[in-house]
Short mmCIF file of C-alpha atoms in Angstrom, two decimals:
data_model
loop_
_atom_site.label_atom_id
_atom_site.label_comp_id
_atom_site.label_asym_id
_atom_site.label_seq_id
_atom_site.Cartn_x
_atom_site.Cartn_y
_atom_site.Cartn_z
CA PHE A 1 76.79 43.47 -4.31
CA GLY A 2 76.94 39.78 -5.15
CA ASN A 3 75.17 36.85 -3.50
CA ILE A 4 72.89 38.92 -1.26
CA LYS A 5 71.22 36.86 1.44
CA LEU A 6 68.66 38.25 3.87
CA THR A 7 67.46 35.87 6.57
CA ASP A 8 64.61 36.35 9.04
CA THR A 9 64.58 33.47 11.51
CA ILE A 10 61.34 34.64 13.17
CA GLN A 11 59.35 34.72 9.91
CA GLU A 12 61.34 31.76 8.54
CA ILE A 13 62.13 33.40 5.23
CA ILE A 14 65.31 33.67 3.16
CA ILE A 15 65.65 36.27 0.39
CA THR A 16 68.51 36.18 -2.11
CA GLY A 17 69.64 38.34 -5.03
CA SER A 18 72.70 39.97 -6.58
CA LYS A 19 72.22 43.64 -5.58
CA GLY A 20 70.78 45.13 -2.41
CA VAL A 21 70.27 48.36 -0.50
CA HIS A 22 69.46 48.06 3.21
CA HIS A 23 68.31 51.02 5.33
CA ARG A 24 68.93 49.97 8.92
CA PHE A 25 66.90 52.70 10.62
CA GLU A 26 63.97 52.62 8.17
CA LYS A 27 63.96 48.79 8.31
CA THR A 28 63.71 48.48 4.52
CA THR A 29 65.65 46.43 1.99
CA LEU A 30 65.57 46.71 -1.80
CA ILE A 31 66.88 43.65 -3.65
CA THR A 32 67.36 43.31 -7.41
CA GLY A 33 69.28 41.01 -9.72
CA ASN A 34 67.07 37.92 -10.00
CA PRO A 35 65.72 38.07 -6.42
CA ARG A 36 64.07 35.01 -4.94
CA ALA A 37 62.46 34.20 -1.62
CA VAL A 38 61.74 30.95 0.16
CA LYS A 39 59.44 30.87 3.18
CA ALA A 40 58.69 27.88 5.36
CA LEU A 41 54.91 27.47 5.41
CA ASP A 42 52.57 24.64 6.38
CA GLY A 43 55.43 22.17 6.63
CA ASP A 44 56.36 23.03 3.04
CA SER A 45 57.99 25.93 1.19
CA LEU A 46 56.50 28.93 -0.58
CA PHE A 47 58.70 30.29 -3.40
CA ILE A 48 58.50 33.85 -4.70
CA LYS A 49 60.26 35.32 -7.72
CA ALA A 50 60.15 38.73 -9.46
CA GLY A 51 62.35 41.45 -10.96
CA THR A 52 62.53 43.52 -7.76
CA PHE A 53 61.83 42.88 -4.07
CA TYR A 54 61.08 45.54 -1.47
CA ASP A 55 61.08 44.26 2.11
CA LYS A 56 59.75 46.51 4.90
CA LEU A 57 59.22 46.12 8.63
CA ASP A 58 56.65 48.50 10.14
CA THR A 59 58.25 49.32 13.50
CA ALA A 60 54.94 50.60 14.91
CA THR A 61 52.96 47.43 14.25
CA GLN A 62 55.88 45.00 13.83
CA LYS A 63 54.23 43.81 10.64
CA ARG A 64 56.53 42.80 7.83
CA THR A 65 55.65 43.01 4.13
CA LEU A 66 57.47 41.75 1.08
CA ALA A 67 56.49 43.53 -2.14
CA ALA A 68 57.51 42.01 -5.49
CA PHE A 69 57.44 43.89 -8.81
CA GLN A 70 57.90 43.01 -12.48
CA ASN A 71 56.49 39.59 -13.34
CA ALA A 72 55.89 38.34 -9.80
CA ARG A 73 55.37 34.59 -9.38
CA ILE A 74 54.60 32.28 -6.49
CA TYR A 75 54.81 28.52 -6.21
CA LYS A 76 53.68 26.09 -3.56
CA PRO A 77 52.68 22.49 -4.32
CA ASP A 78 48.99 23.25 -3.67
CA ILE A 79 48.78 26.75 -5.18
CA GLN A 80 50.55 28.82 -7.84
CA GLY A 81 50.09 32.38 -9.01
CA VAL A 82 51.38 35.16 -11.26
CA GLY A 83 50.84 38.90 -11.50
CA ASP A 84 52.78 41.96 -12.53
CA SER A 85 53.22 42.67 -8.82
CA LEU A 86 52.32 41.22 -5.44
CA SER A 87 52.29 42.09 -1.77
CA TYR A 88 52.92 39.41 0.84
CA SER A 89 52.23 40.18 4.49
CA LEU A 90 54.60 37.85 6.29
CA THR A 91 52.90 38.57 9.60
CA ASP A 92 49.38 37.41 8.70
CA SER A 93 50.17 35.36 5.56
CA ILE A 94 47.99 37.35 3.13
CA ILE A 95 49.15 37.40 -0.50
CA LYS A 96 47.76 40.07 -2.83
CA LEU A 97 48.25 39.71 -6.59
CA PHE A 98 47.85 42.77 -8.80
CA ASP A 99 47.79 43.67 -12.51
CA ASP A 100 46.53 40.77 -14.64
CA PRO A 101 46.79 38.17 -11.85
CA VAL A 102 46.13 34.46 -12.29
CA LEU A 103 45.83 31.86 -9.54
CA TRP A 104 45.88 28.07 -9.96
CA ASN A 105 44.74 25.37 -7.54
CA GLU A 106 44.41 21.77 -8.75
CA ASN A 107 42.70 22.11 -12.16
CA ASN A 108 41.11 25.46 -11.26
CA GLN A 109 42.24 28.75 -12.79
CA THR A 110 41.12 32.04 -11.25
CA THR A 111 41.48 35.46 -12.87
CA GLY A 112 40.38 39.00 -12.02
CA ASP A 113 41.71 42.52 -11.58
CA THR A 114 43.03 41.78 -8.07
CA ILE A 115 43.25 38.53 -6.09
CA PHE A 116 43.70 38.20 -2.31
CA ILE A 117 44.82 34.85 -0.87
CA TYR A 118 44.32 34.20 2.86
CA GLN A 119 46.28 31.43 4.51
CA LYS A 120 46.17 29.68 7.85
CA LYS A 121 48.41 27.07 9.43
CA ARG A 122 46.59 24.30 7.59
CA GLY A 123 47.11 26.01 4.22
CA VAL A 124 44.95 28.18 1.96
CA ASP A 125 41.79 29.29 3.79
CA LYS A 126 40.01 31.57 1.31
CA MET A 127 40.45 33.90 -1.64
CA GLU A 128 38.76 37.09 -2.79
CA VAL A 129 38.67 38.18 -6.43
CA PHE A 130 37.76 41.74 -7.32
CA GLN A 131 36.34 42.93 -10.67
CA ASN A 132 36.05 40.73 -13.77
CA ALA A 133 36.36 37.64 -11.58
CA MET A 134 36.27 34.22 -13.20
CA VAL A 135 36.99 30.65 -12.12
CA ILE A 136 37.55 28.07 -14.87
CA MET A 137 37.64 24.34 -14.15
CA GLU A 138 38.72 21.95 -16.88
CA GLU A 139 36.06 19.26 -16.95
CA ALA A 140 37.47 17.48 -20.01
CA PRO A 141 39.29 18.52 -23.20
CA GLU A 142 37.34 21.50 -24.62
CA LYS A 143 34.79 21.27 -21.79
CA TYR A 144 35.10 23.90 -19.07
CA ASN A 145 32.98 24.59 -16.02
CA GLN A 146 32.97 28.37 -15.52
CA ILE A 147 31.91 30.76 -12.78
CA LYS A 148 31.93 34.49 -13.42
CA GLY A 149 30.91 37.60 -11.51
CA LYS A 150 31.79 41.11 -10.49
CA ARG A 151 33.27 39.74 -7.28
CA LEU A 152 34.00 36.20 -6.12
CA LYS A 153 34.90 34.70 -2.79
CA GLY A 154 36.27 31.16 -2.62
CA GLN A 155 36.43 28.94 0.46
CA PHE A 156 39.02 26.17 0.69
CA TYR A 157 39.09 22.96 2.71
CA GLN A 158 42.33 20.99 2.97
CA ASN A 159 43.82 23.30 0.33
CA LYS A 160 41.07 22.48 -2.20
CA LEU A 161 38.42 24.84 -3.50
CA ARG A 162 35.06 23.81 -2.01
CA LYS A 163 32.68 26.76 -2.28
CA VAL A 164 32.43 29.87 -4.47
CA TYR A 165 30.26 32.88 -3.61
CA VAL A 166 29.33 35.13 -6.55
CA ASN A 167 28.20 38.70 -5.98
CA GLY A 168 27.13 40.80 -8.95
CA ASN A 169 26.53 39.89 -12.61
CA GLY A 170 26.83 36.18 -11.92
CA GLN A 171 27.10 33.68 -14.77
CA SER A 172 27.79 29.98 -14.72
CA VAL A 173 28.38 27.18 -17.21
CA TYR A 174 28.67 23.66 -15.86
CA TYR A 175 28.41 20.16 -17.24
CA ALA A 176 26.07 17.83 -15.38
CA LYS A 177 26.88 14.11 -15.15
CA GLU A 178 24.69 11.14 -14.40
CA ASP A 179 27.74 8.98 -13.60
CA SER A 180 31.53 9.15 -13.90
CA SER A 181 31.53 9.23 -17.71
CA ASN A 182 28.13 10.22 -19.12
CA TYR A 183 26.86 13.80 -19.28
CA THR A 184 23.18 14.60 -18.86
CA GLY A 185 23.63 18.08 -20.29
CA VAL A 186 24.99 21.58 -19.77
CA ASN A 187 23.59 24.32 -17.54
CA TYR A 188 23.90 27.95 -18.60
CA ILE A 189 22.77 30.24 -15.76
CA GLU A 190 22.64 33.99 -15.16
CA CYS A 191 22.01 35.14 -11.59
CA ALA A 192 23.27 38.22 -9.74
CA ARG A 193 24.13 36.28 -6.57
CA MET A 194 24.74 32.57 -6.18
CA VAL A 195 26.71 29.98 -4.22
CA ILE A 196 28.46 27.09 -5.97
CA ASP A 197 29.58 23.95 -4.15
CA VAL A 198 32.65 22.29 -5.68
CA ASP A 199 34.03 18.82 -5.04
CA SER A 200 36.98 17.19 -6.83
CA ASN A 201 37.07 20.03 -9.34
CA LYS A 202 33.39 19.45 -10.24
CA VAL A 203 30.36 21.67 -9.68
CA LYS A 204 28.11 19.71 -7.31
CA LYS A 205 25.39 22.19 -6.39
CA VAL A 206 24.35 25.73 -7.24
CA THR A 207 22.21 27.81 -4.87
CA PHE A 208 20.54 30.89 -6.38
CA LEU A 209 20.05 33.83 -4.01
CA VAL A 210 18.29 35.96 -6.63
CA THR A 211 15.83 34.81 -9.32
CA PRO A 212 17.97 33.07 -11.96
CA LYS A 213 17.63 32.91 -15.71
CA GLY A 214 19.04 29.89 -17.46
CA THR A 215 18.72 26.97 -19.80
CA PHE A 216 19.63 23.30 -19.59
CA TYR A 217 20.96 22.00 -22.92
CA PRO A 218 21.79 18.51 -24.18
CA VAL A 219 25.53 18.45 -24.71
CA ASP A 220 25.24 18.21 -28.49
CA LYS A 221 22.76 21.12 -28.57
CA PHE A 222 24.79 23.52 -26.45
CA PRO A 223 25.29 26.72 -28.53
CA GLU A 224 28.89 27.27 -29.53
CA GLU A 225 28.79 30.94 -28.53
CA GLN A 226 27.82 30.04 -24.94
CA LYS A 227 30.51 27.43 -24.34
CA LYS A 228 32.95 30.10 -23.19
CA LEU A 229 31.81 33.08 -21.15
CA ARG A 230 32.97 36.53 -22.15
CA GLY A 231 36.51 37.07 -20.89
CA PHE A 232 37.35 33.35 -21.02
CA ASN A 233 41.12 32.89 -21.17
CA TRP A 234 42.51 29.45 -20.34
CA ILE A 235 46.29 29.95 -20.00
CA PRO A 236 48.00 26.89 -18.44
CA GLU A 237 51.26 27.88 -20.14
CA ARG A 238 51.62 30.76 -17.64
CA ARG A 239 51.36 28.46 -14.63
CA PRO A 240 54.59 28.47 -12.60
CA MET A 241 56.39 25.15 -12.16
CA ARG A 242 58.72 24.08 -9.37
CA LYS A 243 61.67 23.98 -11.77
CA ASP A 244 61.19 27.72 -12.49
CA PHE A 245 62.39 28.47 -8.97
#
């Protein structure tokens, strides 16, 4: 009781809280009372916060997992996320967000039923979003590029989203520009499978793997009901900040 501190020098993680139960033989630790974790990662720090932590070492595989329940949150300068719960494999650096998860990277917001984040030494490598997947990119005030599908896979380069693969019930809304300030129009596309190239938070190219259906609208003629895809929910107020940790 009081000022619990669990340190793993091999995984470079420190977990703190106010109440804890440690089972030495089972290699498990339950920590409550405002638990927090800080892990050294990519020359930076990954912060985790929730209502309850459950830390377990699998003695057979030597894999260690930190599970966080009740309003789980993560923060790293290049990526932030929330979910009712999460699972973090300390051994292979895979973070899984469950129950109404949201992930932010730059000006991108990703939502779905479940989100997996894969990391390598250089930072975030890829993400997978399962069921009701959507990526929203704020193009300008009240203008949002959107990518939606049954399942999404995102590829990152230097911790920035570069490519999105859509598989199943694909939809896309993106604003096309002729230069840095003038829009040529808005594309509304439906296609079961497609690949979207992203650069500097902008949609640069869309490759359709199945026959698409879509319309290109002048900006002032874009129907109001198509500006936001079904399930659109832009929620920057939920985004974790460094001061929260």
